[in-house]
Amino acid sequence: MELIFGGAYQGKLDYATEKYNTMDIYHCRQNVSDPDFNRAIIDALEEFVYACVKDGVDPVAYLKEKDDVISTRDAVIVKDISLGLTPSNPVMREWRRQNSLTMKYLAQRADTVTRVWCGLTQKVK
Amino acid sequence: MEFLYVGGNNNGMRERAEEVAKLSGDVFEVPLCYISTLSPQDYEESTTQNMREKHYASRGFKIEKCDSNICSLLDRVDTRSIFIIDSITSLLRNEMFGTDEAGGRYGESGGDSFDVLATGRVIEDLQTFAQNVRSTLYIGHYIFSGTGRRMDNSGVLDRSRDHVEYFRKGLALVERGLASRCDRVEEFSYGMRYRFK
């Protein structure tokens, strides 16, 4: 599994679909904390994390339970939201925290970690 | 040649651009030109702009101010020059949230009156400008790793509320376009740089 991360609008999904030559994508949604991850590419995992925060689910524990599914995907895409201003909304703060914890976990599990920046890539692992 | 330097505010892009422009200017014996795109909104920005212009003038750069329509400069600059465009962030800001018919700034009232076509225009203008000059160094800012404003569940922005997200998306498109075609692309983080190409 390749973990692909980067800021908003940087071209993460374009990179993944081109590299894996597939449109078999699951787009996470902000109100689904129990998604179907059986697709080649899982996009916008931060939305899943947001849904978990709202529903009181621990996203890392959830992903550990689903490790056999997650670790066999081609790519998991997460938006890095950790570097901006501290949000005033406590839900957003918790979202930011949980998203970073999720990224740390996935980075450990991933075979490859790639950062996408201005449409260009940087291999981190 | 085109160079793109992107990073956080005051992370070293300007110093690097000046260093590369000066070195190239000395080697090729061509003039240097600093294009300030900042349209000061308050005393602080005005002071910053004056300080930067004085600095670059003292380093041998010709100073040009251009807060929008960058191609309008082509008629009055020496196109053999090496140009520093500081910055594409403020250029897009001016184009997207420039003054409206009443003289106020677009978007300030929180309404939907900002220019959604600004991004495409800036991309085209920068391309035209670069095609007509010798070398351009672009300075841009990285503002894409915060939580930002949340979109609705289908990932759609609300034009009446999400001015900042429109701007972030627009700037990302401009910078991705530049990163794709520039000969050198570097990221800056607290004075350190990572060369992408």
PDB file of C-alpha atoms in Angstrom:
ATOM      1  CA  MET A   1       0.000   0.000   0.000  1.00  0.00           C
ATOM      2  CA  GLU A   2       1.204   3.484  -0.829  1.00  0.00           C
ATOM      3  CA  LEU A   3       0.312   6.340   1.474  1.00  0.00           C
ATOM      4  CA  ILE A   4      -0.051   9.545  -0.511  1.00  0.00           C
ATOM      5  CA  PHE A   5      -0.304  12.786   1.392  1.00  0.00           C
ATOM      6  CA  GLY A   6      -0.068  16.508   0.758  1.00  0.00           C
ATOM      7  CA  GLY A   7      -1.932  19.755   1.157  1.00  0.00           C
ATOM      8  CA  ALA A   8      -5.242  20.649  -0.426  1.00  0.00           C
ATOM      9  CA  TYR A   9      -5.463  20.794  -4.235  1.00  0.00           C
ATOM     10  CA  GLN A  10      -1.928  19.528  -4.748  1.00  0.00           C
ATOM     11  CA  GLY A  11      -2.750  16.750  -7.216  1.00  0.00           C
ATOM     12  CA  LYS A  12      -2.746  13.675  -4.954  1.00  0.00           C
ATOM     13  CA  LEU A  13      -5.591  11.860  -6.713  1.00  0.00           C
ATOM     14  CA  ASP A  14      -4.235  12.720 -10.180  1.00  0.00           C
ATOM     15  CA  TYR A  15      -0.922  11.174  -9.190  1.00  0.00           C
ATOM     16  CA  ALA A  16      -2.571   8.019  -7.812  1.00  0.00           C
ATOM     17  CA  THR A  17      -4.911   7.397 -10.757  1.00  0.00           C
ATOM     18  CA  GLU A  18      -2.095   7.918 -13.225  1.00  0.00           C
ATOM     19  CA  LYS A  19       0.352   5.694 -11.373  1.00  0.00           C
ATOM     20  CA  TYR A  20      -2.071   2.832 -10.771  1.00  0.00           C
ATOM     21  CA  ASN A  21      -3.985   3.362 -14.014  1.00  0.00           C
ATOM     22  CA  THR A  22      -7.348   2.863 -12.353  1.00  0.00           C
ATOM     23  CA  MET A  23     -10.504   4.768 -11.572  1.00  0.00           C
ATOM     24  CA  ASP A  24     -11.544   2.240  -8.936  1.00  0.00           C
ATOM     25  CA  ILE A  25     -11.716   4.849  -6.188  1.00  0.00           C
ATOM     26  CA  TYR A  26     -13.542   5.111  -2.896  1.00  0.00           C
ATOM     27  CA  HIS A  27     -14.085   8.770  -1.936  1.00  0.00           C
ATOM     28  CA  CYS A  28     -14.509   9.006   1.837  1.00  0.00           C
ATOM     29  CA  ARG A  29     -17.415  11.108   3.051  1.00  0.00           C
ATOM     30  CA  GLN A  30     -17.701  13.233   6.123  1.00  0.00           C
ATOM     31  CA  ASN A  31     -20.776  11.412   7.440  1.00  0.00           C
ATOM     32  CA  VAL A  32     -19.637   7.802   6.929  1.00  0.00           C
ATOM     33  CA  SER A  33     -17.526   6.385   9.745  1.00  0.00           C
ATOM     34  CA  ASP A  34     -17.907   2.759   8.620  1.00  0.00           C
ATOM     35  CA  PRO A  35     -16.951   2.908   4.956  1.00  0.00           C
ATOM     36  CA  ASP A  36     -16.395   0.209   2.360  1.00  0.00           C
ATOM     37  CA  PHE A  37     -12.680   0.293   1.704  1.00  0.00           C
ATOM     38  CA  ASN A  38     -12.720  -2.438  -0.973  1.00  0.00           C
ATOM     39  CA  ARG A  39     -11.417  -0.261  -3.784  1.00  0.00           C
ATOM     40  CA  ALA A  40      -7.976   0.102  -5.337  1.00  0.00           C
ATOM     41  CA  ILE A  41      -7.616   3.711  -4.224  1.00  0.00           C
ATOM     42  CA  ILE A  42      -9.046   5.221  -1.060  1.00  0.00           C
ATOM     43  CA  ASP A  43      -9.303   8.976  -1.460  1.00  0.00           C
ATOM     44  CA  ALA A  44      -9.835  11.737   1.096  1.00  0.00           C
ATOM     45  CA  LEU A  45      -9.287   9.589   4.179  1.00  0.00           C
ATOM     46  CA  GLU A  46      -9.372  12.792   6.222  1.00  0.00           C
ATOM     47  CA  GLU A  47     -13.128  12.852   5.604  1.00  0.00           C
ATOM     48  CA  PHE A  48     -13.394   9.409   7.201  1.00  0.00           C
ATOM     49  CA  VAL A  49     -11.389  10.724  10.156  1.00  0.00           C
ATOM     50  CA  TYR A  50     -13.773  13.673  10.426  1.00  0.00           C
ATOM     51  CA  ALA A  51     -16.751  11.297  10.444  1.00  0.00           C
ATOM     52  CA  CYS A  52     -15.051   9.264  13.190  1.00  0.00           C
ATOM     53  CA  VAL A  53     -14.487  12.373  15.303  1.00  0.00           C
ATOM     54  CA  LYS A  54     -18.142  13.346  14.973  1.00  0.00           C
ATOM     55  CA  ASP A  55     -19.325   9.797  15.767  1.00  0.00           C
ATOM     56  CA  GLY A  56     -16.904   9.226  18.633  1.00  0.00           C
ATOM     57  CA  VAL A  57     -15.011   6.461  16.823  1.00  0.00           C
ATOM     58  CA  ASP A  58     -11.231   6.058  17.167  1.00  0.00           C
ATOM     59  CA  PRO A  59     -10.026   6.089  13.533  1.00  0.00           C
ATOM     60  CA  VAL A  60      -6.685   4.428  14.248  1.00  0.00           C
ATOM     61  CA  ALA A  61      -8.326   1.572  16.161  1.00  0.00           C
ATOM     62  CA  TYR A  62     -10.825   1.177  13.335  1.00  0.00           C
ATOM     63  CA  LEU A  63      -8.058   1.032  10.727  1.00  0.00           C
ATOM     64  CA  LYS A  64      -6.124  -1.484  12.833  1.00  0.00           C
ATOM     65  CA  GLU A  65      -9.188  -3.723  12.832  1.00  0.00           C
ATOM     66  CA  LYS A  66      -9.418  -3.399   9.050  1.00  0.00           C
ATOM     67  CA  ASP A  67      -5.689  -3.793   8.511  1.00  0.00           C
ATOM     68  CA  ASP A  68      -6.041  -6.739   6.140  1.00  0.00           C
ATOM     69  CA  VAL A  69      -8.195  -4.575   3.864  1.00  0.00           C
ATOM     70  CA  ILE A  70      -6.310  -1.302   4.179  1.00  0.00           C
ATOM     71  CA  SER A  71      -2.809  -2.709   3.773  1.00  0.00           C
ATOM     72  CA  THR A  72      -3.734  -4.437   0.519  1.00  0.00           C
ATOM     73  CA  ARG A  73      -5.074  -1.336  -1.280  1.00  0.00           C
ATOM     74  CA  ASP A  74      -2.962   0.242  -4.005  1.00  0.00           C
ATOM     75  CA  ALA A  75      -3.068   3.674  -2.437  1.00  0.00           C
ATOM     76  CA  VAL A  76      -4.556   5.583   0.462  1.00  0.00           C
ATOM     77  CA  ILE A  77      -4.759   9.355   0.038  1.00  0.00           C
ATOM     78  CA  VAL A  78      -4.842  11.713   3.010  1.00  0.00           C
ATOM     79  CA  LYS A  79      -4.857  15.494   3.050  1.00  0.00           C
ATOM     80  CA  ASP A  80      -2.297  16.982   5.399  1.00  0.00           C
ATOM     81  CA  ILE A  81      -4.193  19.480   7.555  1.00  0.00           C
ATOM     82  CA  SER A  82      -1.647  19.774  10.334  1.00  0.00           C
ATOM     83  CA  LEU A  83       0.213  22.945   9.413  1.00  0.00           C
ATOM     84  CA  GLY A  84      -2.299  25.793   9.472  1.00  0.00           C
ATOM     85  CA  LEU A  85      -3.765  27.976  12.185  1.00  0.00           C
ATOM     86  CA  THR A  86      -5.157  26.193  15.222  1.00  0.00           C
ATOM     87  CA  PRO A  87      -8.899  25.958  14.581  1.00  0.00           C
ATOM     88  CA  SER A  88     -11.140  27.735  17.079  1.00  0.00           C
ATOM     89  CA  ASN A  89     -13.736  24.972  16.794  1.00  0.00           C
ATOM     90  CA  PRO A  90     -12.947  22.035  19.166  1.00  0.00           C
ATOM     91  CA  VAL A  91     -14.278  19.470  16.660  1.00  0.00           C
ATOM     92  CA  MET A  92     -11.888  20.819  14.044  1.00  0.00           C
ATOM     93  CA  ARG A  93      -9.021  20.705  16.551  1.00  0.00           C
ATOM     94  CA  GLU A  94      -9.783  17.081  17.366  1.00  0.00           C
ATOM     95  CA  TRP A  95     -10.097  16.317  13.652  1.00  0.00           C
ATOM     96  CA  ARG A  96      -6.660  17.789  13.065  1.00  0.00           C
ATOM     97  CA  ARG A  97      -5.167  15.764  15.933  1.00  0.00           C
ATOM     98  CA  GLN A  98      -6.787  12.492  14.908  1.00  0.00           C
ATOM     99  CA  ASN A  99      -5.806  13.049  11.280  1.00  0.00           C
ATOM    100  CA  SER A 100      -2.160  13.365  12.250  1.00  0.00           C
ATOM    101  CA  LEU A 101      -2.357  10.212  14.404  1.00  0.00           C
ATOM    102  CA  THR A 102      -3.979   8.374  11.500  1.00  0.00           C
ATOM    103  CA  MET A 103      -1.281   9.532   9.102  1.00  0.00           C
ATOM    104  CA  LYS A 104       1.429   8.397  11.513  1.00  0.00           C
ATOM    105  CA  TYR A 105      -0.152   4.961  11.786  1.00  0.00           C
ATOM    106  CA  LEU A 106      -0.606   4.583   8.036  1.00  0.00           C
ATOM    107  CA  ALA A 107       2.941   5.770   7.370  1.00  0.00           C
ATOM    108  CA  GLN A 108       4.205   2.902   9.518  1.00  0.00           C
ATOM    109  CA  ARG A 109       1.992   0.366   7.737  1.00  0.00           C
ATOM    110  CA  ALA A 110       2.626   1.609   4.197  1.00  0.00           C
ATOM    111  CA  ASP A 111       5.200   0.086   1.881  1.00  0.00           C
ATOM    112  CA  THR A 112       5.724   3.464   0.242  1.00  0.00           C
ATOM    113  CA  VAL A 113       4.978   6.974   1.456  1.00  0.00           C
ATOM    114  CA  THR A 114       4.797   9.760  -1.099  1.00  0.00           C
ATOM    115  CA  ARG A 115       4.237  13.441  -0.585  1.00  0.00           C
ATOM    116  CA  VAL A 116       2.592  15.421  -3.380  1.00  0.00           C
ATOM    117  CA  TRP A 117       3.530  19.087  -3.567  1.00  0.00           C
ATOM    118  CA  CYS A 118       2.448  21.421  -6.378  1.00  0.00           C
ATOM    119  CA  GLY A 119       1.782  18.343  -8.518  1.00  0.00           C
ATOM    120  CA  LEU A 120       5.344  17.051  -7.991  1.00  0.00           C
ATOM    121  CA  THR A 121       6.238  14.080  -5.826  1.00  0.00           C
ATOM    122  CA  GLN A 122       8.702  13.427  -3.033  1.00  0.00           C
ATOM    123  CA  LYS A 123       9.327   9.880  -1.869  1.00  0.00           C
ATOM    124  CA  VAL A 124       9.382   9.917   1.930  1.00  0.00           C
ATOM    125  CA  LYS A 125       9.577   6.145   2.506  1.00  0.00           C
TER     126      LYS A 125
ATOM    127  CA  MET B   1      14.275  29.824 -18.023  1.00  0.00           C
ATOM    128  CA  GLU B   2      11.655  29.803 -15.301  1.00  0.00           C
ATOM    129  CA  PHE B   3      12.176  29.210 -11.601  1.00  0.00           C
ATOM    130  CA  LEU B   4       9.546  28.613  -8.943  1.00  0.00           C
ATOM    131  CA  TYR B   5      10.193  29.110  -5.236  1.00  0.00           C
ATOM    132  CA  VAL B   6       7.370  28.199  -2.873  1.00  0.00           C
ATOM    133  CA  GLY B   7       7.190  28.038   0.910  1.00  0.00           C
ATOM    134  CA  GLY B   8       5.763  29.632   4.012  1.00  0.00           C
ATOM    135  CA  ASN B   9       5.871  33.361   4.622  1.00  0.00           C
ATOM    136  CA  ASN B  10       9.458  34.657   4.918  1.00  0.00           C
ATOM    137  CA  ASN B  11      10.928  31.168   4.659  1.00  0.00           C
ATOM    138  CA  GLY B  12      13.773  32.167   2.335  1.00  0.00           C
ATOM    139  CA  MET B  13      12.259  32.296  -1.163  1.00  0.00           C
ATOM    140  CA  ARG B  14      13.041  35.968  -1.664  1.00  0.00           C
ATOM    141  CA  GLU B  15      16.681  35.623  -0.639  1.00  0.00           C
ATOM    142  CA  ARG B  16      17.124  32.639  -2.946  1.00  0.00           C
ATOM    143  CA  ALA B  17      15.466  34.440  -5.861  1.00  0.00           C
ATOM    144  CA  GLU B  18      17.725  37.435  -5.352  1.00  0.00           C
ATOM    145  CA  GLU B  19      20.821  35.239  -5.153  1.00  0.00           C
ATOM    146  CA  VAL B  20      19.977  33.340  -8.351  1.00  0.00           C
ATOM    147  CA  ALA B  21      18.945  36.491 -10.246  1.00  0.00           C
ATOM    148  CA  LYS B  22      22.108  38.368  -9.231  1.00  0.00           C
ATOM    149  CA  LEU B  23      24.354  35.474 -10.164  1.00  0.00           C
ATOM    150  CA  SER B  24      22.659  34.967 -13.530  1.00  0.00           C
ATOM    151  CA  GLY B  25      22.622  38.707 -14.178  1.00  0.00           C
ATOM    152  CA  ASP B  26      26.365  38.928 -13.562  1.00  0.00           C
ATOM    153  CA  VAL B  27      27.150  35.910 -15.725  1.00  0.00           C
ATOM    154  CA  PHE B  28      24.971  36.874 -18.678  1.00  0.00           C
ATOM    155  CA  GLU B  29      25.367  40.635 -18.199  1.00  0.00           C
ATOM    156  CA  VAL B  30      21.648  41.336 -18.421  1.00  0.00           C
ATOM    157  CA  PRO B  31      19.546  43.763 -16.391  1.00  0.00           C
ATOM    158  CA  LEU B  32      17.580  42.726 -13.312  1.00  0.00           C
ATOM    159  CA  CYS B  33      13.986  43.665 -12.610  1.00  0.00           C
ATOM    160  CA  TYR B  34      11.976  43.250  -9.399  1.00  0.00           C
ATOM    161  CA  ILE B  35       8.209  43.219  -9.939  1.00  0.00           C
ATOM    162  CA  SER B  36       6.239  44.018  -6.801  1.00  0.00           C
ATOM    163  CA  THR B  37       2.684  42.721  -7.097  1.00  0.00           C
ATOM    164  CA  LEU B  38       1.662  43.716  -3.579  1.00  0.00           C
ATOM    165  CA  SER B  39      -1.239  46.124  -3.420  1.00  0.00           C
ATOM    166  CA  PRO B  40      -0.866  47.447   0.139  1.00  0.00           C
ATOM    167  CA  GLN B  41      -4.043  47.373   2.192  1.00  0.00           C
ATOM    168  CA  ASP B  42      -2.673  48.981   5.321  1.00  0.00           C
ATOM    169  CA  TYR B  43       0.316  50.788   6.767  1.00  0.00           C
ATOM    170  CA  GLU B  44       2.146  47.560   7.584  1.00  0.00           C
ATOM    171  CA  GLU B  45       1.940  46.230   4.033  1.00  0.00           C
ATOM    172  CA  SER B  46       2.908  49.611   2.662  1.00  0.00           C
ATOM    173  CA  THR B  47       5.976  49.741   4.884  1.00  0.00           C
ATOM    174  CA  THR B  48       6.939  46.195   3.915  1.00  0.00           C
ATOM    175  CA  GLN B  49       6.626  47.017   0.241  1.00  0.00           C
ATOM    176  CA  ASN B  50       8.743  50.180   0.551  1.00  0.00           C
ATOM    177  CA  MET B  51      11.406  48.290   2.467  1.00  0.00           C
ATOM    178  CA  ARG B  52      11.598  45.524  -0.138  1.00  0.00           C
ATOM    179  CA  GLU B  53      11.712  47.953  -3.030  1.00  0.00           C
ATOM    180  CA  LYS B  54      14.534  49.919  -1.422  1.00  0.00           C
ATOM    181  CA  HIS B  55      16.439  46.708  -0.793  1.00  0.00           C
ATOM    182  CA  TYR B  56      16.152  45.467  -4.373  1.00  0.00           C
ATOM    183  CA  ALA B  57      16.931  48.909  -5.820  1.00  0.00           C
ATOM    184  CA  SER B  58      20.121  48.987  -3.757  1.00  0.00           C
ATOM    185  CA  ARG B  59      21.058  45.601  -5.216  1.00  0.00           C
ATOM    186  CA  GLY B  60      20.806  46.862  -8.794  1.00  0.00           C
ATOM    187  CA  PHE B  61      17.268  45.812  -9.636  1.00  0.00           C
ATOM    188  CA  LYS B  62      14.917  48.042 -11.607  1.00  0.00           C
ATOM    189  CA  ILE B  63      11.673  48.257  -9.628  1.00  0.00           C
ATOM    190  CA  GLU B  64       8.280  47.812 -11.260  1.00  0.00           C
ATOM    191  CA  LYS B  65       4.927  47.845  -9.507  1.00  0.00           C
ATOM    192  CA  CYS B  66       2.192  45.748 -11.026  1.00  0.00           C
ATOM    193  CA  ASP B  67      -0.751  44.551  -8.956  1.00  0.00           C
ATOM    194  CA  SER B  68      -2.693  43.026 -11.879  1.00  0.00           C
ATOM    195  CA  ASN B  69      -2.490  42.299 -15.628  1.00  0.00           C
ATOM    196  CA  ILE B  70       1.199  41.483 -15.543  1.00  0.00           C
ATOM    197  CA  CYS B  71       1.439  41.404 -19.346  1.00  0.00           C
ATOM    198  CA  SER B  72       0.909  45.176 -19.383  1.00  0.00           C
ATOM    199  CA  LEU B  73       4.540  45.395 -18.223  1.00  0.00           C
ATOM    200  CA  LEU B  74       5.838  43.934 -21.466  1.00  0.00           C
ATOM    201  CA  ASP B  75       5.541  47.309 -23.200  1.00  0.00           C
ATOM    202  CA  ARG B  76       7.758  49.131 -20.735  1.00  0.00           C
ATOM    203  CA  VAL B  77      10.376  46.690 -19.463  1.00  0.00           C
ATOM    204  CA  ASP B  78      13.572  45.404 -21.016  1.00  0.00           C
ATOM    205  CA  THR B  79      12.524  41.860 -21.923  1.00  0.00           C
ATOM    206  CA  ARG B  80      16.168  40.684 -21.810  1.00  0.00           C
ATOM    207  CA  SER B  81      16.021  41.189 -18.034  1.00  0.00           C
ATOM    208  CA  ILE B  82      15.833  38.562 -15.347  1.00  0.00           C
ATOM    209  CA  PHE B  83      12.568  39.170 -13.504  1.00  0.00           C
ATOM    210  CA  ILE B  84      11.575  38.365  -9.956  1.00  0.00           C
ATOM    211  CA  ILE B  85       7.802  38.304  -9.551  1.00  0.00           C
ATOM    212  CA  ASP B  86       7.056  38.858  -5.854  1.00  0.00           C
ATOM    213  CA  SER B  87       4.608  37.295  -5.469  1.00  0.00           C
ATOM    214  CA  ILE B  88       2.100  35.243  -7.424  1.00  0.00           C
ATOM    215  CA  THR B  89       0.104  34.990  -4.183  1.00  0.00           C
ATOM    216  CA  SER B  90      -0.611  38.712  -4.046  1.00  0.00           C
ATOM    217  CA  LEU B  91      -1.050  38.879  -7.820  1.00  0.00           C
ATOM    218  CA  LEU B  92      -3.863  36.345  -7.581  1.00  0.00           C
ATOM    219  CA  ARG B  93      -5.286  38.092  -4.525  1.00  0.00           C
ATOM    220  CA  ASN B  94      -5.478  41.365  -6.425  1.00  0.00           C
ATOM    221  CA  GLU B  95      -7.001  39.751  -9.499  1.00  0.00           C
ATOM    222  CA  MET B  96      -9.531  37.735  -7.498  1.00  0.00           C
ATOM    223  CA  PHE B  97     -10.474  40.324  -4.883  1.00  0.00           C
ATOM    224  CA  GLY B  98      -9.602  43.530  -6.762  1.00  0.00           C
ATOM    225  CA  THR B  99     -11.690  46.661  -6.546  1.00  0.00           C
ATOM    226  CA  ASP B 100     -15.268  46.432  -7.766  1.00  0.00           C
ATOM    227  CA  GLU B 101     -17.234  49.070  -9.666  1.00  0.00           C
ATOM    228  CA  ALA B 102     -17.931  50.991  -6.475  1.00  0.00           C
ATOM    229  CA  GLY B 103     -14.248  51.140  -5.562  1.00  0.00           C
ATOM    230  CA  GLY B 104     -14.506  48.652  -2.703  1.00  0.00           C
ATOM    231  CA  ARG B 105     -12.681  45.327  -2.560  1.00  0.00           C
ATOM    232  CA  TYR B 106     -14.442  42.276  -3.894  1.00  0.00           C
ATOM    233  CA  GLY B 107     -15.463  39.796  -1.279  1.00  0.00           C
ATOM    234  CA  GLU B 108     -14.867  42.014   1.724  1.00  0.00           C
ATOM    235  CA  SER B 109     -18.545  42.165   2.547  1.00  0.00           C
ATOM    236  CA  GLY B 110     -18.721  38.373   2.615  1.00  0.00           C
ATOM    237  CA  GLY B 111     -20.905  38.333  -0.467  1.00  0.00           C
ATOM    238  CA  ASP B 112     -20.223  36.360  -3.606  1.00  0.00           C
ATOM    239  CA  SER B 113     -18.773  39.264  -5.542  1.00  0.00           C
ATOM    240  CA  PHE B 114     -15.296  38.057  -6.312  1.00  0.00           C
ATOM    241  CA  ASP B 115     -13.826  37.184  -9.656  1.00  0.00           C
ATOM    242  CA  VAL B 116     -14.007  33.422 -10.234  1.00  0.00           C
ATOM    243  CA  LEU B 117     -12.218  33.831 -13.569  1.00  0.00           C
ATOM    244  CA  ALA B 118      -9.140  35.338 -11.947  1.00  0.00           C
ATOM    245  CA  THR B 119      -7.274  32.027 -11.646  1.00  0.00           C
ATOM    246  CA  GLY B 120      -7.472  31.216 -15.337  1.00  0.00           C
ATOM    247  CA  ARG B 121      -6.503  34.760 -16.229  1.00  0.00           C
ATOM    248  CA  VAL B 122      -3.427  34.714 -13.980  1.00  0.00           C
ATOM    249  CA  ILE B 123      -2.303  31.355 -15.404  1.00  0.00           C
ATOM    250  CA  GLU B 124      -2.581  32.680 -18.975  1.00  0.00           C
ATOM    251  CA  ASP B 125      -0.971  36.020 -18.139  1.00  0.00           C
ATOM    252  CA  LEU B 126       2.030  34.415 -16.456  1.00  0.00           C
ATOM    253  CA  GLN B 127       2.507  32.079 -19.397  1.00  0.00           C
ATOM    254  CA  THR B 128       2.364  34.946 -21.898  1.00  0.00           C
ATOM    255  CA  PHE B 129       4.735  37.011 -19.790  1.00  0.00           C
ATOM    256  CA  ALA B 130       7.253  34.180 -19.507  1.00  0.00           C
ATOM    257  CA  GLN B 131       7.143  33.502 -23.244  1.00  0.00           C
ATOM    258  CA  ASN B 132       8.138  37.093 -23.944  1.00  0.00           C
ATOM    259  CA  VAL B 133      11.016  37.529 -21.526  1.00  0.00           C
ATOM    260  CA  ARG B 134      14.366  35.886 -20.937  1.00  0.00           C
ATOM    261  CA  SER B 135      14.026  34.541 -17.393  1.00  0.00           C
ATOM    262  CA  THR B 136      11.434  34.708 -14.654  1.00  0.00           C
ATOM    263  CA  LEU B 137      11.681  33.767 -11.000  1.00  0.00           C
ATOM    264  CA  TYR B 138       8.336  33.312  -9.301  1.00  0.00           C
ATOM    265  CA  ILE B 139       7.803  33.564  -5.558  1.00  0.00           C
ATOM    266  CA  GLY B 140       4.711  31.814  -4.200  1.00  0.00           C
ATOM    267  CA  HIS B 141       3.357  30.805  -0.837  1.00  0.00           C
ATOM    268  CA  TYR B 142       2.285  27.440   0.504  1.00  0.00           C
ATOM    269  CA  ILE B 143      -1.076  27.780   2.267  1.00  0.00           C
ATOM    270  CA  PHE B 144      -2.557  24.337   1.665  1.00  0.00           C
ATOM    271  CA  SER B 145      -1.922  22.298   4.788  1.00  0.00           C
ATOM    272  CA  GLY B 146      -4.345  23.871   7.239  1.00  0.00           C
ATOM    273  CA  THR B 147      -7.823  22.618   7.993  1.00  0.00           C
ATOM    274  CA  GLY B 148      -9.308  25.383   5.850  1.00  0.00           C
ATOM    275  CA  ARG B 149     -13.052  25.749   5.521  1.00  0.00           C
ATOM    276  CA  ARG B 150     -14.941  22.503   5.237  1.00  0.00           C
ATOM    277  CA  MET B 151     -16.830  21.857   2.013  1.00  0.00           C
ATOM    278  CA  ASP B 152     -20.241  20.242   1.891  1.00  0.00           C
ATOM    279  CA  ASN B 153     -20.498  16.472   1.806  1.00  0.00           C
ATOM    280  CA  SER B 154     -20.071  16.257  -1.952  1.00  0.00           C
ATOM    281  CA  GLY B 155     -16.869  18.291  -1.827  1.00  0.00           C
ATOM    282  CA  VAL B 156     -18.477  21.396  -3.289  1.00  0.00           C
ATOM    283  CA  LEU B 157     -17.500  24.915  -2.278  1.00  0.00           C
ATOM    284  CA  ASP B 158     -20.150  27.467  -1.430  1.00  0.00           C
ATOM    285  CA  ARG B 159     -19.489  30.550  -3.517  1.00  0.00           C
ATOM    286  CA  SER B 160     -21.238  32.842  -1.090  1.00  0.00           C
ATOM    287  CA  ARG B 161     -19.082  31.852   1.906  1.00  0.00           C
ATOM    288  CA  ASP B 162     -15.918  30.164   0.795  1.00  0.00           C
ATOM    289  CA  HIS B 163     -13.810  32.974  -0.621  1.00  0.00           C
ATOM    290  CA  VAL B 164     -10.682  31.759   1.085  1.00  0.00           C
ATOM    291  CA  GLU B 165     -11.132  28.211  -0.202  1.00  0.00           C
ATOM    292  CA  TYR B 166     -11.612  29.550  -3.727  1.00  0.00           C
ATOM    293  CA  PHE B 167      -8.408  31.490  -3.311  1.00  0.00           C
ATOM    294  CA  ARG B 168      -6.508  28.469  -1.964  1.00  0.00           C
ATOM    295  CA  LYS B 169      -7.738  26.345  -4.840  1.00  0.00           C
ATOM    296  CA  GLY B 170      -6.861  29.044  -7.354  1.00  0.00           C
ATOM    297  CA  LEU B 171      -3.371  29.521  -5.967  1.00  0.00           C
ATOM    298  CA  ALA B 172      -2.804  25.761  -5.990  1.00  0.00           C
ATOM    299  CA  LEU B 173      -3.756  25.610  -9.660  1.00  0.00           C
ATOM    300  CA  VAL B 174      -1.437  28.501 -10.520  1.00  0.00           C
ATOM    301  CA  GLU B 175       1.466  26.972  -8.592  1.00  0.00           C
ATOM    302  CA  ARG B 176       0.885  23.480  -9.998  1.00  0.00           C
ATOM    303  CA  GLY B 177       0.880  24.899 -13.509  1.00  0.00           C
ATOM    304  CA  LEU B 178       4.108  26.750 -12.859  1.00  0.00           C
ATOM    305  CA  ALA B 179       5.715  23.757 -11.139  1.00  0.00           C
ATOM    306  CA  SER B 180       4.915  21.639 -14.156  1.00  0.00           C
ATOM    307  CA  ARG B 181       6.622  23.919 -16.665  1.00  0.00           C
ATOM    308  CA  CYS B 182       9.381  25.612 -14.648  1.00  0.00           C
ATOM    309  CA  ASP B 183      12.948  24.443 -15.171  1.00  0.00           C
ATOM    310  CA  ARG B 184      13.743  24.656 -11.447  1.00  0.00           C
ATOM    311  CA  VAL B 185      11.269  24.159  -8.611  1.00  0.00           C
ATOM    312  CA  GLU B 186      12.266  24.460  -4.957  1.00  0.00           C
ATOM    313  CA  GLU B 187      10.368  24.305  -1.686  1.00  0.00           C
ATOM    314  CA  PHE B 188      11.462  26.449   1.248  1.00  0.00           C
ATOM    315  CA  SER B 189      11.073  25.633   4.886  1.00  0.00           C
ATOM    316  CA  TYR B 190      12.641  27.913   7.491  1.00  0.00           C
ATOM    317  CA  GLY B 191      15.485  28.853   5.169  1.00  0.00           C
ATOM    318  CA  MET B 192      16.186  25.297   4.057  1.00  0.00           C
ATOM    319  CA  ARG B 193      15.278  24.240   0.565  1.00  0.00           C
ATOM    320  CA  TYR B 194      14.263  21.035  -1.130  1.00  0.00           C
ATOM    321  CA  ARG B 195      14.782  20.851  -4.861  1.00  0.00           C
ATOM    322  CA  PHE B 196      11.929  19.052  -6.631  1.00  0.00           C
ATOM    323  CA  LYS B 197      13.465  19.621 -10.049  1.00  0.00           C
TER     324      LYS B 197
END
